[in-house]
Every structure is written in structure tokens, then in C-alpha cells.
Short mmCIF file of C-alpha atoms in Angstrom, two decimals:
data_model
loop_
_atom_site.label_atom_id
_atom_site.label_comp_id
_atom_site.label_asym_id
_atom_site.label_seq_id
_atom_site.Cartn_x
_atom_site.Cartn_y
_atom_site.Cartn_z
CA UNK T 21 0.90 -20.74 -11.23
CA UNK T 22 2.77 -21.52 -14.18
CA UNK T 23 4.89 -18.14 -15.90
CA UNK T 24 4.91 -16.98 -19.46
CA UNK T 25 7.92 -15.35 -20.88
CA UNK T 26 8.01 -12.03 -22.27
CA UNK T 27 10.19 -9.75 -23.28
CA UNK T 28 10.81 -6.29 -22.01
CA UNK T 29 13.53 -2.86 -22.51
CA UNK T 30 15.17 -2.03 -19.83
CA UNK T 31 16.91 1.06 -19.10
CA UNK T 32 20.89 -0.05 -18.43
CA UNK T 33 20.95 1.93 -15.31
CA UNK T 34 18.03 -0.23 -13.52
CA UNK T 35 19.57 -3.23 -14.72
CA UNK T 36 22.47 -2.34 -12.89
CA UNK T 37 21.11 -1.50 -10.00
CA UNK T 38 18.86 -4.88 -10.22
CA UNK T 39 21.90 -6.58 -10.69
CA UNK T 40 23.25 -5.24 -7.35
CA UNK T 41 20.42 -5.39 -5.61
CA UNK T 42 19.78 -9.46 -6.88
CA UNK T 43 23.67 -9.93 -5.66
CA UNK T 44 23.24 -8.30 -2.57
CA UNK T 45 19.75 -10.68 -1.59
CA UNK T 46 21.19 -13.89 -2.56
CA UNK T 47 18.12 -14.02 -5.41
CA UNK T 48 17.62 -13.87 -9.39
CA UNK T 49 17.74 -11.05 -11.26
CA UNK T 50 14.27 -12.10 -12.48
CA UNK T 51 13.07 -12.66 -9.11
CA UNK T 52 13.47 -8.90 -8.73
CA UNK T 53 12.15 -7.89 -11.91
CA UNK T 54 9.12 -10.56 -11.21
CA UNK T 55 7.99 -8.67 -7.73
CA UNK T 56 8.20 -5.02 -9.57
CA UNK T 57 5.91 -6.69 -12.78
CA UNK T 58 3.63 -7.79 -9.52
CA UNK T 59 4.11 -4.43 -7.93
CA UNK T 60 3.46 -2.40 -11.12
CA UNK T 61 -0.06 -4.60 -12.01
CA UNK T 62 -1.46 -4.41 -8.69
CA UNK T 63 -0.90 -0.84 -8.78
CA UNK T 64 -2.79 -0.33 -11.95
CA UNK T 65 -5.57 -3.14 -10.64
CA UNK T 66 -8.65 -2.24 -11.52
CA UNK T 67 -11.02 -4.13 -8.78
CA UNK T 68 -14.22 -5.45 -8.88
CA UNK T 69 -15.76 -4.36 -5.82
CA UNK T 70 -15.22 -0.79 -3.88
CA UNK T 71 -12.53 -1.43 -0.75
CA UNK T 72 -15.56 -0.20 1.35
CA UNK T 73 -18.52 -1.84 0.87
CA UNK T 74 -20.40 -1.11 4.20
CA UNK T 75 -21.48 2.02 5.52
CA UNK T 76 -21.86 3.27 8.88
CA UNK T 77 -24.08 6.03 10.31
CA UNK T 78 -23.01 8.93 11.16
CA UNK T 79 -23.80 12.89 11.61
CA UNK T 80 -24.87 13.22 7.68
CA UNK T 81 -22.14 15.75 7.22
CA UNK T 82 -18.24 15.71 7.15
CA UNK T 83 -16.60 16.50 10.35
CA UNK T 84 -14.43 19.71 10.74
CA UNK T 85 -11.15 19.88 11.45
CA UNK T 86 -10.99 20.37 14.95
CA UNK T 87 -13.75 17.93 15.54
CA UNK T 88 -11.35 14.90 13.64
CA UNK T 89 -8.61 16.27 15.80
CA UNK T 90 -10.27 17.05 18.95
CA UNK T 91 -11.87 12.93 18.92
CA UNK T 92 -8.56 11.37 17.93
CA UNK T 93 -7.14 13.70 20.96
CA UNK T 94 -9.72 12.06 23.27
CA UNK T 95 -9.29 8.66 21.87
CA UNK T 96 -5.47 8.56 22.91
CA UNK T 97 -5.85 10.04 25.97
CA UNK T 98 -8.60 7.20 26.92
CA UNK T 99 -5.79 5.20 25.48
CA UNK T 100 -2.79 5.72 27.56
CA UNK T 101 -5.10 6.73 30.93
CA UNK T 102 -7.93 4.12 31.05
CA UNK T 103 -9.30 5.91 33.98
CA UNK T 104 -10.45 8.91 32.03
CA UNK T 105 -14.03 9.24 31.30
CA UNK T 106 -15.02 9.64 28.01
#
């Protein structure tokens, strides 16, 4: 994808610490500044569709707190003992 140049303030401080950072990785300065411009717009993305499109059945009411805890409790244990009966 081709890049378009713009033009951006920069507190000294960062630069500095880009500068270092850019030294230290054997990469541009603007290679560092180009992955926190990628960082920063994903981060404000807005998307088009909701992360969680399908639903799944369930009780028709959130689960308490000792339920959550008490299932994940049972999940590991059929985890690490295979012989346990759920």
C-alpha cells in the first residue's frame, strides 16, 4: 500500500526515546512512529460489524458469581483429570 506523508509535533522526550528504541531494533525511526500511527487508528476503529455476531442459548439470565466460578472450577479439573465425571 503506497504511504502519504504528513506531518506531525512531537513531544522531544518521545522522540528521544523513539530514537533509542529505533537504535536499539536495528529499524527507522519512522518505522516506529508508523506501527504507533497503526496502533493509535486501530484503537479508535470504528467497525462495521459487532465482534459477536452469533448468539448462543443459554439460561435467559446472567450467571452469578459463584456459578461463573464454580463451572470454570469444574472445567479445569475435567482438564487436568480426564477421568472425572462431569
Amino acid at each position: 500500500m503506497p504511504m502519504k506523508r504528513t506531518n506531525v509535533y512531537a513531544d522531544p522526550e518521545d522522540l528521544a526515546i523513539i530514537k533509542e528504541a529505533a537504535k536499539r531494533r536495528g529499524i527507522s525511526e519512522a518505522e516506529i512512529i508508523r506501527q504507533g500511527i497503526h496502533l493509535a487508528a486501530m484503537a479508535n476503529r470504528v467497525w462495521d460489524e459487532p465482534l459477536f455476531s452469533r448468539t448462543f442459548p443459554g439460561p435467559g439470565r446472567t450467571f452469578r458469581n459463584d456459578e461463573v466460578r464454580d463451572t470454570v472450577a469444574d472445567a479445569v479439573r475435567r482438564e487436568t483429570d480426564p477421568g472425572t465425571a462431569a
